[in-house]
Coordinates of C-alpha atoms and ligand atoms in Angstrom, one line a residue:
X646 CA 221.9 -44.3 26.1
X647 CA 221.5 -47.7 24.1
X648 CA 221.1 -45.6 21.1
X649 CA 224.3 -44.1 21.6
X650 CA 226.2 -47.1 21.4
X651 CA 224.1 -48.0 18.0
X652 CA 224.8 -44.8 16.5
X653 CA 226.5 -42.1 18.3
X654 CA 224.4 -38.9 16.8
X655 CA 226.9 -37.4 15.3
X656 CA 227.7 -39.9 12.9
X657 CA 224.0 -39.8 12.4
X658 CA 224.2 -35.7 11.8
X659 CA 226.9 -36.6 9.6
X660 CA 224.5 -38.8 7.4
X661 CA 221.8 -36.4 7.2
X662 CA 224.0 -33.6 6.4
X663 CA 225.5 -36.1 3.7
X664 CA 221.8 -35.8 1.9
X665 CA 220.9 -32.0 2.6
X666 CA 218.4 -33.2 5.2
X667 CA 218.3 -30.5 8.4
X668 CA 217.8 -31.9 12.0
X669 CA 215.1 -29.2 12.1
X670 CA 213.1 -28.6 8.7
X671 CA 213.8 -32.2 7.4
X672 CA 213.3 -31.8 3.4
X673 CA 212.8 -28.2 3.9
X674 CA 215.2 -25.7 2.8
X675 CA 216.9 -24.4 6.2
X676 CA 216.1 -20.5 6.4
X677 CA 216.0 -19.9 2.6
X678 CA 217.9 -16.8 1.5
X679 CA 215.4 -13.9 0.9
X680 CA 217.0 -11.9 -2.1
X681 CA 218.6 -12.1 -5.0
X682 CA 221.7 -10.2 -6.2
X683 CA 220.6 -6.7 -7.7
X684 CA 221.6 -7.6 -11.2
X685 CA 218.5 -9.8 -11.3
X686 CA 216.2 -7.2 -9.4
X687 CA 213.8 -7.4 -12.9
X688 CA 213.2 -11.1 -12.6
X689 CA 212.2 -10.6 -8.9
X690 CA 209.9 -7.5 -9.7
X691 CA 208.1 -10.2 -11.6
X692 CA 208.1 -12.9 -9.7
X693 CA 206.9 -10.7 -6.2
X694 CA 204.2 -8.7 -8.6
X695 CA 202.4 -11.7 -10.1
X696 CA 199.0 -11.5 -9.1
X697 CA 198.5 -7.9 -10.2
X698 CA 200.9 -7.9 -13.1
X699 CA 198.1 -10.8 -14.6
X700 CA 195.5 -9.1 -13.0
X701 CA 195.7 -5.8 -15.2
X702 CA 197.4 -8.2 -18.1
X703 CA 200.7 -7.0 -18.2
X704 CA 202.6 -10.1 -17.1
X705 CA 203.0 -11.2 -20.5
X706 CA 204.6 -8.5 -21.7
X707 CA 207.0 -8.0 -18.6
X708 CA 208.3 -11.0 -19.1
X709 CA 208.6 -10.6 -23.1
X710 CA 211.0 -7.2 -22.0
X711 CA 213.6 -9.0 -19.7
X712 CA 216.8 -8.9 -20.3
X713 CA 218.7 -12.0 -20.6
X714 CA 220.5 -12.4 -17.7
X715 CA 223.5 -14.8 -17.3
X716 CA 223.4 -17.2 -13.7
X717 CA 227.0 -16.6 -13.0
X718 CA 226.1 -14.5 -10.0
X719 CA 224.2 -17.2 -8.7
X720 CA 227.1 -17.8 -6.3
X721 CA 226.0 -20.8 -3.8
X722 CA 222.9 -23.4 -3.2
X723 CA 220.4 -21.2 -1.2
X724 CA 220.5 -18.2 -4.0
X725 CA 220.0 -20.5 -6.9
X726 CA 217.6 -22.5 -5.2
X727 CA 215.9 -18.9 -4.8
X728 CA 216.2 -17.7 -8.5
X729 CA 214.9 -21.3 -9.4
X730 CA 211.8 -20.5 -7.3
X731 CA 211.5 -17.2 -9.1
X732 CA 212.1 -18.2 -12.5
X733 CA 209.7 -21.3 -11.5
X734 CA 206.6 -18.8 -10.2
X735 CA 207.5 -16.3 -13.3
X736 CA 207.4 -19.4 -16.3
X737 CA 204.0 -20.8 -14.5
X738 CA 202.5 -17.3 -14.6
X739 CA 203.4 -17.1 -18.4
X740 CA 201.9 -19.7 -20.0
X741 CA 198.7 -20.1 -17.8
X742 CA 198.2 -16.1 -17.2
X743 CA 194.5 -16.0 -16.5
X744 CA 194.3 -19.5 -16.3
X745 CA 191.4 -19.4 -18.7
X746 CA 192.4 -21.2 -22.2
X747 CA 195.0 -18.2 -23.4
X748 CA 197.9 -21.1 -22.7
X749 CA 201.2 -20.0 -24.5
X750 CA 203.4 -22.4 -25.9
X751 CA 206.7 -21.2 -26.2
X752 CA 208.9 -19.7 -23.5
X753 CA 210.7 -16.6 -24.5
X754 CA 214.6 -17.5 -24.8
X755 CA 215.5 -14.5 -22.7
X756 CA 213.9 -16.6 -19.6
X757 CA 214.0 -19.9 -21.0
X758 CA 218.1 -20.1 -21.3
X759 CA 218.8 -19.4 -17.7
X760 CA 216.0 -20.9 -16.8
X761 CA 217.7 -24.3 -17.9
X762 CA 221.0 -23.8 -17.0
X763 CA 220.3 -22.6 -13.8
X764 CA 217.9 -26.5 -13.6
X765 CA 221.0 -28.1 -15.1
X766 CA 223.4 -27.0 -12.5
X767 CA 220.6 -27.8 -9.5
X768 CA 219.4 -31.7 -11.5
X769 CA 215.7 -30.0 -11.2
X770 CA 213.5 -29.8 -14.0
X771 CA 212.8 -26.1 -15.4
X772 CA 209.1 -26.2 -13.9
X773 CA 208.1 -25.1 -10.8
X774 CA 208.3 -28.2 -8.7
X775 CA 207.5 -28.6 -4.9
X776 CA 211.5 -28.4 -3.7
X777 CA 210.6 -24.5 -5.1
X778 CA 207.2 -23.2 -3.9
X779 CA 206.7 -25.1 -0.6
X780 CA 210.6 -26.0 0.6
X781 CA 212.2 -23.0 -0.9
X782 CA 209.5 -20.6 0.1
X783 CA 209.6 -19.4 3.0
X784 CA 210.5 -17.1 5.9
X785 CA 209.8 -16.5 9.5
X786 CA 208.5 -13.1 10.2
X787 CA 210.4 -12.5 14.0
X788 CA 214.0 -14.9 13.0
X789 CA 213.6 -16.1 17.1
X790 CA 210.1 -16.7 17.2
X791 CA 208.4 -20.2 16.3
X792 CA 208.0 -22.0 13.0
X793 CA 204.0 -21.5 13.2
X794 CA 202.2 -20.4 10.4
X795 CA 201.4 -17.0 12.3
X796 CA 204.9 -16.2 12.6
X797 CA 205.9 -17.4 9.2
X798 CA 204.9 -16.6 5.2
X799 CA 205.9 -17.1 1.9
X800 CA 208.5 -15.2 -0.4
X801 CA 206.3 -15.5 -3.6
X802 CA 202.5 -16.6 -4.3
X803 CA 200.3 -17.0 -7.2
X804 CA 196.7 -15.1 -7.3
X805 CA 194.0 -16.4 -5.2
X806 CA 194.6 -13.9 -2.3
X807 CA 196.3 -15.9 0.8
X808 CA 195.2 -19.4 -0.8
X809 CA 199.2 -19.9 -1.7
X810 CA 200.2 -19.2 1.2
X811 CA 198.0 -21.3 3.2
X812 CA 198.8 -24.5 0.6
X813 CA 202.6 -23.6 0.7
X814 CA 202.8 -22.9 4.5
X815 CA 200.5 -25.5 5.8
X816 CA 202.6 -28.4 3.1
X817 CA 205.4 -27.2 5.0
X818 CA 204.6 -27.8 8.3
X819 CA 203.7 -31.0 7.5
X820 CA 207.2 -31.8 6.2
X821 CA 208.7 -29.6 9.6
X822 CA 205.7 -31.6 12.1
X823 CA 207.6 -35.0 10.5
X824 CA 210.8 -33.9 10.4
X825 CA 212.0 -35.7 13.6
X826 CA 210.6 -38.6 11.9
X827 CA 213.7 -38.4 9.4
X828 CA 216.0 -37.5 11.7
X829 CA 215.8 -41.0 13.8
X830 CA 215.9 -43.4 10.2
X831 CA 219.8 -43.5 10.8
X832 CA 219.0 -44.2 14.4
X833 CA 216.3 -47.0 12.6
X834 CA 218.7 -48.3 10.6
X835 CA 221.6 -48.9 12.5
X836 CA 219.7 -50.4 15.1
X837 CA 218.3 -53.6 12.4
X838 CA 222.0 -53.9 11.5
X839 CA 223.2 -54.7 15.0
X840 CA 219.9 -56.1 15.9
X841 CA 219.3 -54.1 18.9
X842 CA 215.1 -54.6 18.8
X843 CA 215.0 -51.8 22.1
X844 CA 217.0 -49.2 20.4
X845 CA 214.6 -50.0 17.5
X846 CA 211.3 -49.9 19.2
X847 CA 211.7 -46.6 20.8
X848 CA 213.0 -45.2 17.4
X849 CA 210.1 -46.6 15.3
X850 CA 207.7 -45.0 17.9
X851 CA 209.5 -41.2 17.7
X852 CA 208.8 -42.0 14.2
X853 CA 204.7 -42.7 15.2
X854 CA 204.5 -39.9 17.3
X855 CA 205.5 -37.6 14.8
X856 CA 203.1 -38.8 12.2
X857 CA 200.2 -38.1 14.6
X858 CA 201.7 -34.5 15.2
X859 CA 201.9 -33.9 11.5
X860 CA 198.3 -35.3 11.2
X861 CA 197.3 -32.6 13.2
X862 CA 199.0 -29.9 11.5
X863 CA 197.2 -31.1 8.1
X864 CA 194.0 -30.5 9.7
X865 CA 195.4 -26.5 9.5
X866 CA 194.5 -26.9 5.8
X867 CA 190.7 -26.0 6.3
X868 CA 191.5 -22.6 8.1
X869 CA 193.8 -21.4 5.5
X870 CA 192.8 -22.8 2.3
X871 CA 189.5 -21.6 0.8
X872 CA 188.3 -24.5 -2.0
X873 CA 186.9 -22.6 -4.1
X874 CA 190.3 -20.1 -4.5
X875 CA 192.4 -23.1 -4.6
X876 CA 190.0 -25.1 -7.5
X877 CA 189.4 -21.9 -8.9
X878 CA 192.3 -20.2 -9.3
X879 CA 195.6 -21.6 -7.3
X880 CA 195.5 -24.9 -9.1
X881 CA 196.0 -24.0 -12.6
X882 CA 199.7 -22.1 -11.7
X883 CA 200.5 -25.1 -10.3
X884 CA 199.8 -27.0 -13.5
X885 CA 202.6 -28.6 -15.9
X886 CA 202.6 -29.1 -19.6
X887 CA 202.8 -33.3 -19.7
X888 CA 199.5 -35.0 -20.2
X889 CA 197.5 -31.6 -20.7
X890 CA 195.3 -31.0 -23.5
X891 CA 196.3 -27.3 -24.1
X892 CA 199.7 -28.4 -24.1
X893 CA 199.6 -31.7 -25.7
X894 CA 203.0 -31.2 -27.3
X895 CA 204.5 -29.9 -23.9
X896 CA 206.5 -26.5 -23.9
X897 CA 208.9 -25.3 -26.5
X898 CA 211.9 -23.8 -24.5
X899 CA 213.3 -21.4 -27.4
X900 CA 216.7 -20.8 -27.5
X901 CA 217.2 -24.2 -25.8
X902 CA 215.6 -27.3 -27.3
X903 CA 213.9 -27.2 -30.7
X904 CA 211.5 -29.4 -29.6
X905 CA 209.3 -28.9 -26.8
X906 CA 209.5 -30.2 -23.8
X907 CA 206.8 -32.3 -21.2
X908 CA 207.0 -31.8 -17.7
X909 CA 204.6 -32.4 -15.0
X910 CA 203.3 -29.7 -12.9
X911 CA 203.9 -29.2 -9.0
X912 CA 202.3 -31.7 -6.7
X913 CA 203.0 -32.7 -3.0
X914 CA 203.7 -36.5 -5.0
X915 CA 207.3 -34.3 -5.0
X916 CA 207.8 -34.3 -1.5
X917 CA 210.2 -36.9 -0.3
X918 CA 208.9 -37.3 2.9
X919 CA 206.1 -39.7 2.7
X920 CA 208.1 -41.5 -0.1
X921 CA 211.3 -41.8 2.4
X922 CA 209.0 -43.7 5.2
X923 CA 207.3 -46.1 2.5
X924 CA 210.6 -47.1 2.1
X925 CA 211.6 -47.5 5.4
X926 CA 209.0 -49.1 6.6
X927 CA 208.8 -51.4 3.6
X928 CA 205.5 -50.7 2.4
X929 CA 205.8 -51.0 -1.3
X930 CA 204.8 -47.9 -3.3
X931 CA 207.8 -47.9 -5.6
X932 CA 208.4 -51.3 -6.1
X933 CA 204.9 -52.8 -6.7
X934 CA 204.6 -52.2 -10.4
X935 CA 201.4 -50.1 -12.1
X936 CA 200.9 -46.6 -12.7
X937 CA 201.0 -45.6 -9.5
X938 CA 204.5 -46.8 -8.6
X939 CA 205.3 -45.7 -12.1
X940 CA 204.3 -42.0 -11.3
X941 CA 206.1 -42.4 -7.9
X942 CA 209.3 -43.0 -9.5
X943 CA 208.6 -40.1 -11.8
X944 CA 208.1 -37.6 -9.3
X945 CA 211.5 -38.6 -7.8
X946 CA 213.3 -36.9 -10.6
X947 CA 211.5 -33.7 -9.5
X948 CA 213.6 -33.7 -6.1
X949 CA 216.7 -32.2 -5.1
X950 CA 219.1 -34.6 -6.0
X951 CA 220.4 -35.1 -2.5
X952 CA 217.2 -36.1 -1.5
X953 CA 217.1 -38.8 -4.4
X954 CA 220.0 -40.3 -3.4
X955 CA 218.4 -40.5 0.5
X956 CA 215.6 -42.8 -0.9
X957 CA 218.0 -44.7 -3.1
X958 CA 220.1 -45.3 -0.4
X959 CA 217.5 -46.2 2.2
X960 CA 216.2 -48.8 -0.7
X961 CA 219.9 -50.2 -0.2
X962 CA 219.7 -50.1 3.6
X963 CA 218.7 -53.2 5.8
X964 CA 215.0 -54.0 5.5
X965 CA 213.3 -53.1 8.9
X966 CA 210.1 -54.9 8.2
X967 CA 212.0 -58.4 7.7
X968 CA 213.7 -57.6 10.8
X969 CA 210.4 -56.6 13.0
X970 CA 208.8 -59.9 11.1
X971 CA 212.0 -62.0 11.9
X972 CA 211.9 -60.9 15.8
X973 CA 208.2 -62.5 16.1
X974 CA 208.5 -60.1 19.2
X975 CA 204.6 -58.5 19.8
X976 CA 205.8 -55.4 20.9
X977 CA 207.9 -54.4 18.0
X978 CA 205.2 -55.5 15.4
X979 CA 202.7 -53.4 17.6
X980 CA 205.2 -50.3 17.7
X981 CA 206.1 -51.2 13.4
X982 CA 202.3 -51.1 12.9
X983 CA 201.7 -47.6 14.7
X984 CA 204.3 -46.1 12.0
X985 CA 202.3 -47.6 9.0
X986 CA 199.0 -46.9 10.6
X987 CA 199.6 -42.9 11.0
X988 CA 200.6 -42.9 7.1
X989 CA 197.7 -44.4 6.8
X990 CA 195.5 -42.0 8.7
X991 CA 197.8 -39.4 6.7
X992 CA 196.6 -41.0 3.3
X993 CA 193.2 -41.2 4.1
X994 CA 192.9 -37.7 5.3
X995 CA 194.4 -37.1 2.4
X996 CA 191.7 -38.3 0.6
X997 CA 189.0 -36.1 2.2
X998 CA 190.9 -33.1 2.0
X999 CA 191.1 -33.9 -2.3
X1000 CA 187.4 -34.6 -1.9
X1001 CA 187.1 -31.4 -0.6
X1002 CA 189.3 -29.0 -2.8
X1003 CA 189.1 -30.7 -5.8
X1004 CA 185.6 -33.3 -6.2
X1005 CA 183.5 -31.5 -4.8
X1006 CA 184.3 -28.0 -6.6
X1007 CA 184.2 -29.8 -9.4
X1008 CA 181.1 -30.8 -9.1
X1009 CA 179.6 -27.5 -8.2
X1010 CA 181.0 -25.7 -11.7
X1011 CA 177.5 -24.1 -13.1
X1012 CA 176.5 -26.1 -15.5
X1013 CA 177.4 -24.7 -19.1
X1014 CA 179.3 -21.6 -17.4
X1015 CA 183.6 -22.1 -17.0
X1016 CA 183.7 -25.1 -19.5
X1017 CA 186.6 -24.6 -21.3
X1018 CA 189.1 -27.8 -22.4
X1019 CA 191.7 -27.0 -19.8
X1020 CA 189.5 -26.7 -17.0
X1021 CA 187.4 -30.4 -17.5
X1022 CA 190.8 -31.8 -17.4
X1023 CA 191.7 -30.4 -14.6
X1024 CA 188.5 -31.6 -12.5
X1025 CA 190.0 -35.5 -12.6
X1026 CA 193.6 -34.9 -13.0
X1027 CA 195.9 -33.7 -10.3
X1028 CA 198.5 -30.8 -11.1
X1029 CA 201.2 -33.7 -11.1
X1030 CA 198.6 -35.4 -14.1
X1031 CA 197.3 -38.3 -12.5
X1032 CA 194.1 -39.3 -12.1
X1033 CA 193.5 -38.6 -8.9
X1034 CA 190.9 -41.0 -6.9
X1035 CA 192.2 -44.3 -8.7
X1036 CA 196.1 -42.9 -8.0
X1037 CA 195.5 -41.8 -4.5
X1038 CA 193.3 -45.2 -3.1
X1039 CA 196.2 -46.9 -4.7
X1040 CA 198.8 -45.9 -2.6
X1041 CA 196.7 -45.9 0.7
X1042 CA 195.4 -49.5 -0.3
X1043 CA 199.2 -50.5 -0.8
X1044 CA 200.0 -48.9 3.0
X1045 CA 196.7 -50.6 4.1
X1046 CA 198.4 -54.0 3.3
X1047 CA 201.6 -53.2 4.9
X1048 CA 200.0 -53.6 8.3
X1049 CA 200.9 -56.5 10.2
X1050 CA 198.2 -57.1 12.0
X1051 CA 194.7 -55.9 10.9
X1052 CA 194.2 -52.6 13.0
Ligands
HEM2592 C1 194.4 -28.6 -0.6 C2 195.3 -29.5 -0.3 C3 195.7 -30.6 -1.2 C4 195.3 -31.1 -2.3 C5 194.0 -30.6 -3.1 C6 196.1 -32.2 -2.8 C7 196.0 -32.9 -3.9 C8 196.8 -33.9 -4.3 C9 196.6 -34.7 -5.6 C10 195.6 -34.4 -6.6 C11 197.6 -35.6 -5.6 C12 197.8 -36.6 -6.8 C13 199.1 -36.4 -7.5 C14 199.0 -35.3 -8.5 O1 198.6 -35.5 -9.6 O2 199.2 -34.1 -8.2 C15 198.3 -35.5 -4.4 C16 199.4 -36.3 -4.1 C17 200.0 -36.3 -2.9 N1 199.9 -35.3 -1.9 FE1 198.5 -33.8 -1.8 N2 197.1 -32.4 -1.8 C18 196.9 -31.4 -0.8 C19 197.7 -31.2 0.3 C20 198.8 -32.0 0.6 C21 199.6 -31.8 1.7 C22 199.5 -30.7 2.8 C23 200.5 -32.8 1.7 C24 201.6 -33.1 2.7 C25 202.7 -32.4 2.8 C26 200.2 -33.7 0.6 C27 200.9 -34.8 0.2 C28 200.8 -35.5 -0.9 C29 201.5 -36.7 -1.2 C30 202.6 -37.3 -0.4 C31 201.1 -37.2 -2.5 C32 201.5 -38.4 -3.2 C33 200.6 -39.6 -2.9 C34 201.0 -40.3 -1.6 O3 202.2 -40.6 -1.4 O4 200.1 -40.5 -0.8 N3 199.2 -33.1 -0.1 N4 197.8 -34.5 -3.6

């Protein structure tokens, strides 16, 4: 009941509602809408047809043929998030197509121009970013039965056979295993302001059982994912045009810009989730200075912008590791620590899992066989462009020193 007279919940529904964030999915798009208007059934023939349309190498050319369509029957957030998802997974399949060094450079007008209005009017880039393919992409198969990955799937997916699904699917239930997580930060928050350390303490620690729970769901990951698929042939679709050899200029979107354009490609860095509980819990990712904080930043402009305006608000907020450091209280330091230790087990899992799916299949390219430009680059490089070991030991070293007491 203390927690009541902190924050009654529905002022705290109110603030999450305030920033698109649902009590359920968290980040996640709440029951995405499953179909377009009919006026833009050719887009969606496309987008649900990739893998064999670039299998037999007619993607190209289906997308040369469309007609350009205008947005204005876009009508509402769920069916533009939707076509941004399609015209996201259509745009990736165009330029990389086989993924094997045929890379175009210009985007036809008759996709680019609503491609970038439709981005305009949503404040996303026109790329396919993570708010499309993992929090936009989805469906439960029985509407009443559970969010588990048996009773859910994707609404698009890249070839690879069920490798997109597994990496979308399994992403997401990390952000849905964490999503009561975000739910209690107005609970957090309000509780430093009127310095109630109980109300506090139990929050912080729904906040560190959740992080164990979505540890667990990562470990999903090796069922679904196969590494060799997702190094293979996944990763490339998920690849931008900023920092890449192929496309050193970045993308010209005719019709729209007359010069091209550099965005980065679709990484989990996107997700606001782990982001949000740096923040909350103080540990200094985006404040810190370097490239990794710079990147950090970056990938913020690739989120809804609700969900920019949640971190930019938090950053506003009361600090809750002052306050746990202020009280000198045991307890709340011990309970503060659990949070920052299980994104610290989540970073450092992390790392194995990129060990995994990306170093080690790397490593075991044939010598002289598949040793084109594009693919090289891709070996260090994640599909958001960094490079990858140095960026990722960054930011668990940073969460690593947020620890108040040596675990
Ligand atoms: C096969 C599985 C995965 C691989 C190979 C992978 C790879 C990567 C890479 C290479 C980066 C560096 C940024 C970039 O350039 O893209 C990154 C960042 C990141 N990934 Fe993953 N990732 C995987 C799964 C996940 C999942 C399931 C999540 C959780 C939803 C996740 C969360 C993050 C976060 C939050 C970052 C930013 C760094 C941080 O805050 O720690 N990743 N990932």
């Amino acid at each position: 009941m203390a927690r009541e007279q902190v924050l009654p919940m529905d002022s705290a529904r109110k603030i999450l509602q305030e920033y698109h964030i649902d009590e359920d999915v968290g980040f996640a798009l709440p029951q995405p809408l499953e179909e377009l208007p009919h006026v833009y059934d050719a887009w969606v023939f496309i987008a649900k047809n990739l893998p064999a349309l670039i299998e037999t190498g007619r993607l190209r050319a289906e997308v040369e043929k469309l007609p350009v369509l205008s947005i204005s029957q876009l009508q509402g957030h769920k069916s533009q998030r939707l076509a941004h998802l399609v015209l996201g997974c259509i745009t990736m399949a165009y330029v990389w197509d086989r993924g094997a060094g045929d890379v175009r450079k210009v985007l036809p007008s008759n996709i680019a121009v609503p491609y970038c209005k439709l981005s305009e009017k949503l404040g996303l880039p026109p790329i396919l970013v993570y708010a499309d393919c993992v929090l936009a992409n989805w469906r439960r198969k029985d509407p009443t039965g559970p969010m588990s990955y048996e009773n859910m799937d994707i609404l698009f997916r890249f070839p690879g056979g069920d490798c997109s699904k597994g990496f979308f699917l399994v992403s997401l239930l990390v952000e849905i295993a964490a999503s009561p997580a975000i739910k209690v930060i107005p609970i957090v928050l309000s509780a430093v302001q009127h310095q109630d350390q109980d109300t506090l303490q139990k929050a912080l620690l729904d906040i560190a059982v959740c992080l164990k729970e979505a540890l667990n769901v990562f470990q999903e990951i090796h069922e679904y994912v196969d590494p060799s698929l997702f190094f293979n042939v996944l990763r490339v679709y998920l690849s931008g045009w900023k920092g890449r050899p192929q496309l050193s200029e970045g993308l010209l979107y005719e019709g729209v810009w007359d010069t091209p354009k550099k965005f980065a490609g679709s990484s989990a860095a996107q997700s606001s989730l782990f982001q949000c509980l740096d923040v909350l819990l103080g540990v200094a990712q985006s404040t810190g200075g370097g490239s990794a904080t710079e990147f950090l930043q970056e990938m913020r402009t690739y989120m809804p912008p609700a969900h920019q305006n949640f971190l930019r608000s938090l950053e506003s907020g009361p600090s809750v590791r002052e306050f746990v450091i202020s009280r000198g209280s045991d307890d709340l330091q011990k309970v503060y620590d659990k949070c920052v230790q299980g994104l610290l087990s989540l970073r450092n899992y992390h790392l194995q899992i990129v060990a995994k799916y990306i170093v080690i299949p790397a490593r075991q390219r044939p010598k002289g066989g598949h040793t084109s430009k594009e693919s090289t680059d891709l070996e260090g490089r994640g599909t958001g462009g960094t490079d990858i070991m140095n960026f990722l030991r960054t930011v668990r070293d940073t969460t690593q020193k947020a620890l108040l007491k040596d675990a």
